[in-house]
């Protein structure tokens, strides 16, 4: 028998004691790495989502090992306002950063979320797109650029890394690839019912599926790289797209095709407790991309700032939501204002500029051959009713049963059977606008002026503006319902310029009833707020005062604010030949422009092109 010596016996007791003490201490959980893989401009065109035409083996395999989200949506159907929402955790229409490619400021204490992750010791890298639609916070990332990589971190340091791939971006179909080089057959590609089957449309769709396949290949390389680095089982992976897309009526538009995005979450075994769902399953839990930052913070145990409006969908106490919201503002050189509410069965859309057609010309969008072919087919009278709707004015409200109508072509808004649904979702929409203090109802020329010395998020909350009155006026003014104008017209004399603006918009939309307010429209072309002057000119044009209207818009072309000039050019273009008097002023704008690709320049170039080629354009009241 072996006996311990006294010293050895003592050492053994000490070892046993140390073991017992250590076993009673809570085990500190290893901090996960987090990898986001972001694609651009694509809806859920993946095999994992049931798209049999797609070639996406790597993403399909990731979904098979992870969680597939069926109700993931972007807050806006375009990149910059969505990315503004993601980086701040606040809806861009609440911040005033909702207009495409604007640069309006946000509150100084609203840190971009990666700065909060850096503060707890993570190495935060972004490769490489920002496009935050506001003033950049350059120290938010440890590295941001096309060389940024998690491998540059200190040994043992956890990382948060974003790969952003533009492979499937809209620009991928601007240059046409010969048919014989395409891997996806244009004659077999699925075409949504709102698109005509022109050769260009079929080709662009097939080429786009090729680009999604290329994206998938790149995702496979990233996942293999992670494996080789020995970090695969230490890393939480999220794949998503920044919004839907990419062909006409998807990106930029408030349908499933523009707002619904793919989202796959992979959790290694030791982190699977962070989700309610099991690996290899799917969920109908609602996610909005504004939730991404709060979710990351929640997963890492970092307190979510109180101003963030997004909600975590992973980690402790993640709420289960029953609806989500979306917004659209100005898209490049064209003004629009749309809001949307989506629950598990219906999508409600509220158009606040129903007097404009869906298919307003946007220079960048028109670079796709499919867009030109679609427009030409409409001009030629070759489209059916569903395909033609894009080229006509919008209804004030739209309602779609997603379960029966995934392409959103059968508008149920005026169907008596759905009265309760539309009233409920109409109320949800207005309640959300009030909750976030929606800056979109302030005309952008006014925002551009105010942000010289104000921050819109703060301005909306300081009690300086009658927000409820603005919302109410905008709602009544844009309903396209006979008999409302007398109620709307009370706002023509309001002390607040945004209320006056919407009251005048009501006269533009309801121009057949607006003759008794003609004198007021004339006076309002001299209003202190340029946005009011512009819409008053539009109203006067519809009331037959064409020369007076054009003169007022020519004056607006000399305004110091780009968005005022752009708005005036939008109206002039719709006047067709009647706008010819503005041609010298428009050319002068082009000659004197300091930025040759600004939005007023793009709109001016289009107006000159139309007038000098005598192109046929619809009239404002048409």
PDB file of C-alpha atoms in Angstrom, residues 23 41 96 176 187 203 262 280 283 285 293 330 344 375 409 412 461 470 504 512 515 562:
ATOM      1  CA  UNK A  23     -15.719  24.666  -8.931  1.00  0.00           C
ATOM      2  CA  UNK A  41     -30.106  44.826 -53.325  1.00  0.00           C
ATOM      3  CA  UNK A  96     -34.346  63.177 -40.480  1.00  0.00           C
ATOM      4  CA  UNK A 176     -25.586  43.684 -70.381  1.00  0.00           C
ATOM      5  CA  UNK A 187     -36.264  31.866 -71.330  1.00  0.00           C
ATOM      6  CA  UNK A 203     -32.168  39.004 -69.823  1.00  0.00           C
ATOM      7  CA  UNK A 262     -33.217  37.254 -46.526  1.00  0.00           C
ATOM      8  CA  UNK A 280     -32.040  23.886 -38.991  1.00  0.00           C
ATOM      9  CA  UNK A 283     -39.217  31.267 -37.881  1.00  0.00           C
ATOM     10  CA  UNK A 285     -40.643  36.173 -35.980  1.00  0.00           C
ATOM     11  CA  UNK A 293     -27.542  47.053 -33.648  1.00  0.00           C
ATOM     12  CA  UNK A 330     -37.040  61.193 -51.898  1.00  0.00           C
ATOM     13  CA  UNK A 344     -48.163  38.409 -40.827  1.00  0.00           C
ATOM     14  CA  UNK A 375     -41.469  52.043 -70.301  1.00  0.00           C
ATOM     15  CA  UNK A 409     -50.777  43.324 -57.420  1.00  0.00           C
ATOM     16  CA  UNK A 412     -57.856  45.386 -51.513  1.00  0.00           C
ATOM     17  CA  UNK A 461     -39.172  67.061 -29.800  1.00  0.00           C
ATOM     18  CA  UNK A 470     -49.131  68.514 -39.662  1.00  0.00           C
ATOM     19  CA  UNK A 504     -51.538  73.497 -50.626  1.00  0.00           C
ATOM     20  CA  UNK A 512     -61.067  70.360 -59.581  1.00  0.00           C
ATOM     21  CA  UNK A 515     -60.819  77.253 -57.833  1.00  0.00           C
ATOM     22  CA  UNK A 562     -30.418  72.244 -53.703  1.00  0.00           C
TER      23      UNK A 562
END
